[in-house]
mmCIF file of C-alpha atoms in Angstrom:
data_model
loop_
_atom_site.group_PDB
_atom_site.id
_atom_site.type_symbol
_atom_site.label_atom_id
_atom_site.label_comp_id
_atom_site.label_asym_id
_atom_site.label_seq_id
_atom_site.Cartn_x
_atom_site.Cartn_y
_atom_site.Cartn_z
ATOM 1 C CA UNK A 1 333.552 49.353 127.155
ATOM 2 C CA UNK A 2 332.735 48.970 123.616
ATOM 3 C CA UNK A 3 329.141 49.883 123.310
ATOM 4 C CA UNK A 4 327.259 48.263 120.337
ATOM 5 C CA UNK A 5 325.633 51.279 118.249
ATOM 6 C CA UNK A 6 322.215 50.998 116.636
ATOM 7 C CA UNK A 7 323.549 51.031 112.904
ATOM 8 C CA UNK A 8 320.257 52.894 111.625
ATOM 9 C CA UNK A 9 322.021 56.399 112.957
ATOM 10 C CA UNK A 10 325.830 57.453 111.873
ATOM 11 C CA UNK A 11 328.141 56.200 114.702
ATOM 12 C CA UNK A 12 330.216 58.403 116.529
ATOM 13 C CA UNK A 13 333.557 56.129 117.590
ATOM 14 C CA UNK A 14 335.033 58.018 121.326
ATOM 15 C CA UNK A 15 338.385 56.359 121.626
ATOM 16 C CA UNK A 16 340.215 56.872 124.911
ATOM 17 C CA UNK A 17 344.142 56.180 125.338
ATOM 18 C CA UNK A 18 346.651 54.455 127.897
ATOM 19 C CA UNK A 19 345.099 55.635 131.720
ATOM 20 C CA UNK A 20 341.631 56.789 130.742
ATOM 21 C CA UNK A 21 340.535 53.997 132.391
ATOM 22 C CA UNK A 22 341.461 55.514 135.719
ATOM 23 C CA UNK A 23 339.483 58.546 135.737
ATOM 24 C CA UNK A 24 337.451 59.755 138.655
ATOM 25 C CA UNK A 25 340.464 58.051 140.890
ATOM 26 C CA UNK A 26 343.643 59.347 138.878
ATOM 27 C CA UNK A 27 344.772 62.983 139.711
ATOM 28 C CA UNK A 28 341.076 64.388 140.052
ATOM 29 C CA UNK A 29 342.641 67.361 140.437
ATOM 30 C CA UNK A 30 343.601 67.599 137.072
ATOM 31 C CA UNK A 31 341.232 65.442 135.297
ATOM 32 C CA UNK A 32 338.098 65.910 137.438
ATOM 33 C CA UNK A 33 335.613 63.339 139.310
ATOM 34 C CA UNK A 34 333.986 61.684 136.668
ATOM 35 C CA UNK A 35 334.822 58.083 135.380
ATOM 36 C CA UNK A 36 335.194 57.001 132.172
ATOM 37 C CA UNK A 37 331.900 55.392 132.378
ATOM 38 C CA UNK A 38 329.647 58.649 133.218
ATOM 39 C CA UNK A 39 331.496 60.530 130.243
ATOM 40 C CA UNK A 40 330.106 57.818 128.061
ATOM 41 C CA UNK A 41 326.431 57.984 129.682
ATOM 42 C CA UNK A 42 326.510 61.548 128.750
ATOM 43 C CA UNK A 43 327.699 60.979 125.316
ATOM 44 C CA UNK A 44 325.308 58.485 124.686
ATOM 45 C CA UNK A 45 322.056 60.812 126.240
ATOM 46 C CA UNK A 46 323.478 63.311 123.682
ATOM 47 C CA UNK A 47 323.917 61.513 120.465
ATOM 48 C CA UNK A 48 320.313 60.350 120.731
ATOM 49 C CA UNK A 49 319.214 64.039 120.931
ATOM 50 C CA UNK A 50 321.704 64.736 118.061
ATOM 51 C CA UNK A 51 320.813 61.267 116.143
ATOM 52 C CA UNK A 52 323.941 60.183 116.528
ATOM 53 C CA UNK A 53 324.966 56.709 118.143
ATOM 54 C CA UNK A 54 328.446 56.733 120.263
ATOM 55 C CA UNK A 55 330.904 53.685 120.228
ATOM 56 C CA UNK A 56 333.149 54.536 123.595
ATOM 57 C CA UNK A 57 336.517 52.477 123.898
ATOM 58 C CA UNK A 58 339.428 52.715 126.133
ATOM 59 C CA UNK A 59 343.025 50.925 125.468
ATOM 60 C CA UNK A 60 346.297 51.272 127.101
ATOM 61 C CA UNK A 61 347.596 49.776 123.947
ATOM 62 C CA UNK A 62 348.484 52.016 120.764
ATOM 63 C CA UNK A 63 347.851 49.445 118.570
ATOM 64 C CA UNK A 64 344.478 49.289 119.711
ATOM 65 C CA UNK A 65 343.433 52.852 118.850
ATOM 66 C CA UNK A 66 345.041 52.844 115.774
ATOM 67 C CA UNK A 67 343.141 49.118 114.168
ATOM 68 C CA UNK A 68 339.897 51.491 115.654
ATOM 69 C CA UNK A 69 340.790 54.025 113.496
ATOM 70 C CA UNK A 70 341.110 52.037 110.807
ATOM 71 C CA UNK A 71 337.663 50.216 111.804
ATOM 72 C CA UNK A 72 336.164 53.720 112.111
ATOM 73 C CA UNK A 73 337.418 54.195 108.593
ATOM 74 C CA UNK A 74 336.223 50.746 107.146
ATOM 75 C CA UNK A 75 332.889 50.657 108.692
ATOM 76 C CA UNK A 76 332.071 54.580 107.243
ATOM 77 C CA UNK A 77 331.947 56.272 110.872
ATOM 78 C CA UNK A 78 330.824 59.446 111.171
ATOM 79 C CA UNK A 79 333.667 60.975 113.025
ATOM 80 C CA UNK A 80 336.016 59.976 115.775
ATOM 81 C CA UNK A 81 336.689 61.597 118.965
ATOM 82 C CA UNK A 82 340.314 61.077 120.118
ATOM 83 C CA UNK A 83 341.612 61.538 123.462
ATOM 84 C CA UNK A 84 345.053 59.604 123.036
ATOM 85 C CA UNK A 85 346.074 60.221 126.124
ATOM 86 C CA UNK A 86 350.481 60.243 126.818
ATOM 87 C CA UNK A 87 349.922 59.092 123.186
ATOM 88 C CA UNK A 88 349.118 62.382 122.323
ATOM 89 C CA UNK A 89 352.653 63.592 122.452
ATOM 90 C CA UNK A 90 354.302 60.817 121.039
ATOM 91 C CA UNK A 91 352.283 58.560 118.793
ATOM 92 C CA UNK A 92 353.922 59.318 114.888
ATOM 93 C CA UNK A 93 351.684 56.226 114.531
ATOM 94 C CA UNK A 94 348.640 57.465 115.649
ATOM 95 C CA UNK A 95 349.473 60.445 113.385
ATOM 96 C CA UNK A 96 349.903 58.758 110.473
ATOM 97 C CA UNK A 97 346.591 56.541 111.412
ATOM 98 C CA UNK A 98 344.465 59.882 111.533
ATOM 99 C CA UNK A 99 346.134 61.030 108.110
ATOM 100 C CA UNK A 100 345.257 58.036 106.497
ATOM 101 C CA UNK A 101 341.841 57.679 106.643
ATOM 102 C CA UNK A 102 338.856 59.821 105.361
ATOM 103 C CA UNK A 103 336.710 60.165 108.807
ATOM 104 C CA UNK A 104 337.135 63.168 110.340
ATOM 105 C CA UNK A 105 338.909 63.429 113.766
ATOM 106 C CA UNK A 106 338.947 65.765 116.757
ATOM 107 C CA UNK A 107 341.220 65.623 119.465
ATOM 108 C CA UNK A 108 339.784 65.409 122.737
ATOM 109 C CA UNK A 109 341.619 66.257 126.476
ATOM 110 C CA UNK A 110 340.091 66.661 129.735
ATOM 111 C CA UNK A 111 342.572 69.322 130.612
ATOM 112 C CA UNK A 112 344.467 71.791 128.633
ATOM 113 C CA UNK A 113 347.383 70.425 127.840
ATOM 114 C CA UNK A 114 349.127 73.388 126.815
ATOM 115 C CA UNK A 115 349.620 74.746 130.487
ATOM 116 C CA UNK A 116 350.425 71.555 131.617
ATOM 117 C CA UNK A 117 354.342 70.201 131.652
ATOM 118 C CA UNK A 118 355.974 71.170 128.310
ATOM 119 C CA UNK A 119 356.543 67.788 127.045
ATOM 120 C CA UNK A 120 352.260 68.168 126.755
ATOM 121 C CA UNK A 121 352.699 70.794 124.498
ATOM 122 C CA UNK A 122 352.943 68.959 121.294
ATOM 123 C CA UNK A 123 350.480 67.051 119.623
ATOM 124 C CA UNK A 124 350.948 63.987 117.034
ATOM 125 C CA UNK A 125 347.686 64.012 117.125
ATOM 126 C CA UNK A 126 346.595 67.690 116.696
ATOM 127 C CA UNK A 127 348.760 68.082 113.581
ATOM 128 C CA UNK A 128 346.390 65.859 111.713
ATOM 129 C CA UNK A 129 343.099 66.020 113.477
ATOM 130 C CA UNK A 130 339.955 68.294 112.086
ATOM 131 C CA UNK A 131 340.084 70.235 115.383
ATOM 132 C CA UNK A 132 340.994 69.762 118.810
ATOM 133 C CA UNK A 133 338.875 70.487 122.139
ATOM 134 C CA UNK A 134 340.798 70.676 125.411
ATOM 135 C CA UNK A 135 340.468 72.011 129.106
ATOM 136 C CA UNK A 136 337.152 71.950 129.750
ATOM 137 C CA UNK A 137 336.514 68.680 131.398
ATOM 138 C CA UNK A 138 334.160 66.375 130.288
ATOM 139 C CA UNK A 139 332.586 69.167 128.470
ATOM 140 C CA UNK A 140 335.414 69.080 125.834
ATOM 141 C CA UNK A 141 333.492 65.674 124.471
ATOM 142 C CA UNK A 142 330.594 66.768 124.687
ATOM 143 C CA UNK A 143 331.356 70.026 122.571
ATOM 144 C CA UNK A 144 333.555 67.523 120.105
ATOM 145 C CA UNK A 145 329.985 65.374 119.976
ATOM 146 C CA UNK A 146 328.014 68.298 118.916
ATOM 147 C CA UNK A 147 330.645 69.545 115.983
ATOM 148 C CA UNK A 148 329.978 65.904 114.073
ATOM 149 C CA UNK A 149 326.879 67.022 112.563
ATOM 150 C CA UNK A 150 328.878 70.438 111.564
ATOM 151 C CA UNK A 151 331.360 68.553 110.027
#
C-alpha cells in the first residue's frame, strides 16, 4: 500500500505493524469497521488540506518497519506515524530504530491499549516516540496527522 508522495510537500510516512492489514474484518469490536485502506483515504484528504503528503505502509514483518524508519530518516520525512501493532509491546528493535533517528515519531493505536490485556500495557515504542495517540479509532491518526505541522 505504499503510496508514492508528491515530493514538492514534506511527507508524512503512516507505518502500520503485523495484522493491520486485517482491519474492518479483525475484532471490529475492538478495532472498529474501517479497513486499512479508508484510514489512508482519510489521511491522504487531510494532508492535502494540511500540505502534507502521506506515505501509508503495512508489514507483518519487523524488519520492515524498522528499514522504513530508517528510509523516513534518510529521505528527511517530516514525521512518522507508528502503529506497531503486537510490536508495540515487544519490539527493543523498533525502540532503538525510533531512538536513532532525528524524525519525529508518534505512536498511533486504534484502541487504548492501556485497558486492554496487561501485556498491552507497555510500550517499546512509547518510551521513545514524541507522543502517543490511542483509543480513539481512526481518529487517533488523524489527530497524530494534524500534530506534524506542530512539531
Amino acid at each position: 500500500m505504499a503510496n508514492r508522495p508528491d515530493t514538492a510537500r514534506p511527507v508524512v510516512y503512516v507505518l502500520n505493524g503485523p495484522n493491520l492489514n486485517l482491519l474492518g474484518t479483525r475484532e471490529p469490536h475492538i478495532y472498529g469497521s474501517e479497513t486499512l485502506d479508508d484510514i489512508a483515504g482519510s489521511l491522504e484528504d487531510r494532508a492535502i488540506e494540511l500540505g502534507l503528503d502521506v506515505d501509508v505502509r503495512q508489514s507483518n514483518h519487523e524488519g520492515h518497519l524498522i528499514d522504513w524508519l530508517h528510509e523516513a530518516s534518510a529521505t528527511g520525512a517530516a514525521a512518522v506515524l507508528l502503529n506497531a501493532g503486537a510490536y508495540t509491546h515487544t519490539s527493543v528493535a523498533l525502540y532503538d530504530a525510533i531512538k536513532a533517528i532525528s524524525v519525529p515519531v508518534i505512536e498511533v493505536h486504534l484502541s487504548n491499549p492501556h485497558t486492554r490485556e496487561a501485556f498491552r500495557h507497555q510500550s517499546y515504542v512509547g518510551m521513545a516516540a514524541k507522543a502517543t495517540i490511542a483509543g480513539l479509532g481512526s481518529l487517533s491518526y488523524l489527530l497524530a496527522l494534524e500534530a506534524v505541522p506542530r512539531l
